């Protein structure tokens, strides 16, 4: 993919991207799900798939949500779920690759891992994979236009209740 002049991808912008992802993880890890949609543009796409599913197309997605309204509906459903056991989770995001196809959009590729801990149990590995995201830049602020979470394993985790 061609990128614009290197001057667009300043060190400051790269740090802003990392801070954006760290705030995103902090929001989810802190259980502030009501604020999750605030990280996205109104007409966003949020997808979770496997590497195999990515090859086969969106029909194979484990999760596919279009728009902030659908995201908010998902958060309400999580709150009403009787089958869900509360737990803590930790997102680790690393190895950022930032590309700028235009002054209004960034393409981000980063690795992630999510650990979770149920009350009175040991911490366990939950999922790992890559984020292949498009970020809109507007008025100096970053928001996800598309968040694509590609899981390393082709076996779906037992539960994808919380966002990744």
GROMACS .gro file of C-alpha atoms in nm:
model
  164
    1UNK     CA    1   0.000   0.000   0.000
    2UNK     CA    2   0.138   0.340  -0.095
    3UNK     CA    3   0.162   0.597   0.179
    4UNK     CA    4   0.175   0.974   0.171
    5UNK     CA    5   0.482   1.179   0.244
    6UNK     CA    6   0.663   1.061   0.559
    7UNK     CA    7   0.601   1.406   0.713
    8UNK     CA    8   0.234   1.309   0.770
    9UNK     CA    9   0.342   1.021   0.993
   10UNK     CA   10   0.518   1.227   1.256
   11UNK     CA   11   0.647   1.081   1.580
   12UNK     CA   12   0.376   1.280   1.756
   13UNK     CA   13   0.101   1.119   1.544
   14UNK     CA   14   0.243   0.772   1.608
   15UNK     CA   15   0.239   0.841   1.983
   16UNK     CA   16  -0.118   0.972   1.954
   17UNK     CA   17  -0.219   0.644   1.789
   18UNK     CA   18  -0.062   0.438   2.067
   19UNK     CA   19  -0.228   0.656   2.333
   20UNK     CA   20  -0.563   0.612   2.154
   21UNK     CA   21  -0.526   0.232   2.166
   22UNK     CA   22  -0.413   0.241   2.529
   23UNK     CA   23  -0.722   0.449   2.625
   24UNK     CA   24  -0.938   0.202   2.430
   25UNK     CA   25  -0.792  -0.092   2.626
   26UNK     CA   26  -0.825   0.099   2.953
   27UNK     CA   27  -1.193   0.164   2.880
   28UNK     CA   28  -1.266  -0.203   2.816
   29UNK     CA   29  -1.048  -0.334   3.098
   30UNK     CA   30  -1.211  -0.090   3.337
   31UNK     CA   31  -1.557  -0.223   3.250
   32UNK     CA   32  -1.673   0.113   3.110
   33UNK     CA   33  -1.863  -0.049   2.824
   34UNK     CA   34  -2.104   0.243   2.790
   35UNK     CA   35  -1.808   0.447   2.661
   36UNK     CA   36  -1.693   0.184   2.410
   37UNK     CA   37  -1.891   0.337   2.118
   38UNK     CA   38  -1.730   0.677   2.184
   39UNK     CA   39  -1.412   0.546   2.023
   40UNK     CA   40  -1.591   0.503   1.687
   41UNK     CA   41  -1.742   0.722   1.414
   42UNK     CA   42  -2.120   0.698   1.377
   43UNK     CA   43  -2.111   0.485   1.060
   44UNK     CA   44  -1.844   0.245   1.188
   45UNK     CA   45  -1.788  -0.125   1.144
   46UNK     CA   46  -1.671  -0.357   1.421
   47UNK     CA   47  -1.580  -0.712   1.319
   48UNK     CA   48  -1.427  -1.015   1.488
   49UNK     CA   49  -1.321  -1.305   1.270
   50UNK     CA   50  -1.058  -1.577   1.248
   51UNK     CA   51  -0.776  -1.595   0.995
   52UNK     CA   52  -0.978  -1.859   0.808
   53UNK     CA   53  -1.290  -1.643   0.832
   54UNK     CA   54  -1.102  -1.347   0.690
   55UNK     CA   55  -1.021  -1.552   0.379
   56UNK     CA   56  -1.383  -1.666   0.345
   57UNK     CA   57  -1.540  -1.322   0.387
   58UNK     CA   58  -1.772  -1.130   0.623
   59UNK     CA   59  -2.037  -1.404   0.623
   60UNK     CA   60  -1.795  -1.605   0.841
   61UNK     CA   61  -1.745  -1.329   1.101
   62UNK     CA   62  -1.794  -1.422   1.466
   63UNK     CA   63  -1.916  -1.068   1.536
   64UNK     CA   64  -2.019  -0.803   1.283
   65UNK     CA   65  -2.166  -0.477   1.412
   66UNK     CA   66  -2.244  -0.178   1.192
   67UNK     CA   67  -2.283   0.162   1.354
   68UNK     CA   68  -2.286   0.310   1.702
   69UNK     CA   69  -2.655   0.236   1.756
   70UNK     CA   70  -2.594  -0.138   1.714
   71UNK     CA   71  -2.295  -0.111   1.948
   72UNK     CA   72  -2.508   0.052   2.215
   73UNK     CA   73  -2.772  -0.221   2.170
   74UNK     CA   74  -2.499  -0.481   2.226
   75UNK     CA   75  -2.391  -0.309   2.549
   76UNK     CA   76  -2.751  -0.313   2.676
   77UNK     CA   77  -2.776  -0.683   2.590
   78UNK     CA   78  -2.455  -0.755   2.784
   79UNK     CA   79  -2.603  -0.581   3.087
   80UNK     CA   80  -2.919  -0.791   3.066
   81UNK     CA   81  -2.747  -1.124   3.008
   82UNK     CA   82  -2.816  -1.377   3.281
   83UNK     CA   83  -2.567  -1.632   3.147
   84UNK     CA   84  -2.265  -1.406   3.176
   85UNK     CA   85  -2.028  -1.439   3.471
   86UNK     CA   86  -1.847  -1.113   3.559
   87UNK     CA   87  -1.471  -1.116   3.520
   88UNK     CA   88  -1.171  -0.888   3.478
   89UNK     CA   89  -0.986  -0.868   3.151
   90UNK     CA   90  -0.655  -0.718   3.036
   91UNK     CA   91  -0.577  -0.609   2.681
   92UNK     CA   92  -0.216  -0.598   2.566
   93UNK     CA   93  -0.160  -0.419   2.237
   94UNK     CA   94   0.182  -0.401   2.070
   95UNK     CA   95   0.385  -0.391   1.748
   96UNK     CA   96   0.201  -0.099   1.590
   97UNK     CA   97   0.242  -0.037   1.219
   98UNK     CA   98   0.090   0.294   1.110
   99UNK     CA   99   0.020   0.394   0.751
  100UNK     CA  100  -0.146   0.709   0.623
  101UNK     CA  101  -0.323   0.656   0.292
  102UNK     CA  102  -0.467   1.011   0.327
  103UNK     CA  103  -0.454   1.304   0.570
  104UNK     CA  104  -0.800   1.202   0.699
  105UNK     CA  105  -0.735   0.829   0.753
  106UNK     CA  106  -0.482   0.599   0.910
  107UNK     CA  107  -0.441   0.225   0.863
  108UNK     CA  108  -0.320   0.047   1.174
  109UNK     CA  109  -0.194  -0.304   1.216
  110UNK     CA  110  -0.120  -0.413   1.574
  111UNK     CA  111  -0.097  -0.736   1.771
  112UNK     CA  112  -0.323  -0.794   2.069
  113UNK     CA  113  -0.370  -1.041   2.350
  114UNK     CA  114  -0.654  -1.055   2.602
  115UNK     CA  115  -0.623  -1.225   2.940
  116UNK     CA  116  -0.916  -1.274   3.176
  117UNK     CA  117  -0.965  -1.356   3.539
  118UNK     CA  118  -1.282  -1.486   3.703
  119UNK     CA  119  -1.334  -1.427   4.075
  120UNK     CA  120  -1.122  -1.661   4.287
  121UNK     CA  121  -0.959  -1.823   3.982
  122UNK     CA  122  -0.622  -1.793   3.813
  123UNK     CA  123  -0.573  -1.560   3.521
  124UNK     CA  124  -0.613  -1.736   3.186
  125UNK     CA  125  -0.529  -1.667   2.826
  126UNK     CA  126  -0.844  -1.575   2.631
  127UNK     CA  127  -0.754  -1.470   2.275
  128UNK     CA  128  -0.478  -1.321   2.065
  129UNK     CA  129  -0.462  -1.186   1.715
  130UNK     CA  130  -0.420  -0.872   1.510
  131UNK     CA  131  -0.613  -0.550   1.481
  132UNK     CA  132  -0.640  -0.436   1.119
  133UNK     CA  133  -0.809  -0.101   1.168
  134UNK     CA  134  -0.901   0.215   0.980
  135UNK     CA  135  -0.894   0.529   1.191
  136UNK     CA  136  -1.059   0.853   1.087
  137UNK     CA  137  -0.883   1.179   1.172
  138UNK     CA  138  -1.119   1.473   1.220
  139UNK     CA  139  -1.043   1.798   1.402
  140UNK     CA  140  -0.725   1.641   1.538
  141UNK     CA  141  -0.917   1.356   1.701
  142UNK     CA  142  -0.894   0.984   1.626
  143UNK     CA  143  -1.194   0.749   1.596
  144UNK     CA  144  -1.226   0.400   1.454
  145UNK     CA  145  -1.400   0.389   1.118
  146UNK     CA  146  -1.345   0.013   1.103
  147UNK     CA  147  -1.210  -0.218   1.372
  148UNK     CA  148  -1.123  -0.562   1.241
  149UNK     CA  149  -1.008  -0.813   1.504
  150UNK     CA  150  -0.854  -1.121   1.343
  151UNK     CA  151  -0.807  -1.403   1.593
  152UNK     CA  152  -0.499  -1.622   1.566
  153UNK     CA  153  -0.696  -1.941   1.629
  154UNK     CA  154  -0.950  -2.072   1.384
  155UNK     CA  155  -1.142  -2.210   1.682
  156UNK     CA  156  -1.383  -1.952   1.815
  157UNK     CA  157  -1.347  -1.878   2.187
  158UNK     CA  158  -1.625  -2.009   2.410
  159UNK     CA  159  -1.757  -1.659   2.465
  160UNK     CA  160  -1.722  -1.326   2.288
  161UNK     CA  161  -1.952  -1.125   2.509
  162UNK     CA  162  -1.722  -0.828   2.570
  163UNK     CA  163  -1.569  -0.632   2.284
  164UNK     CA  164  -1.203  -0.691   2.199
   0.00000   0.00000   0.00000
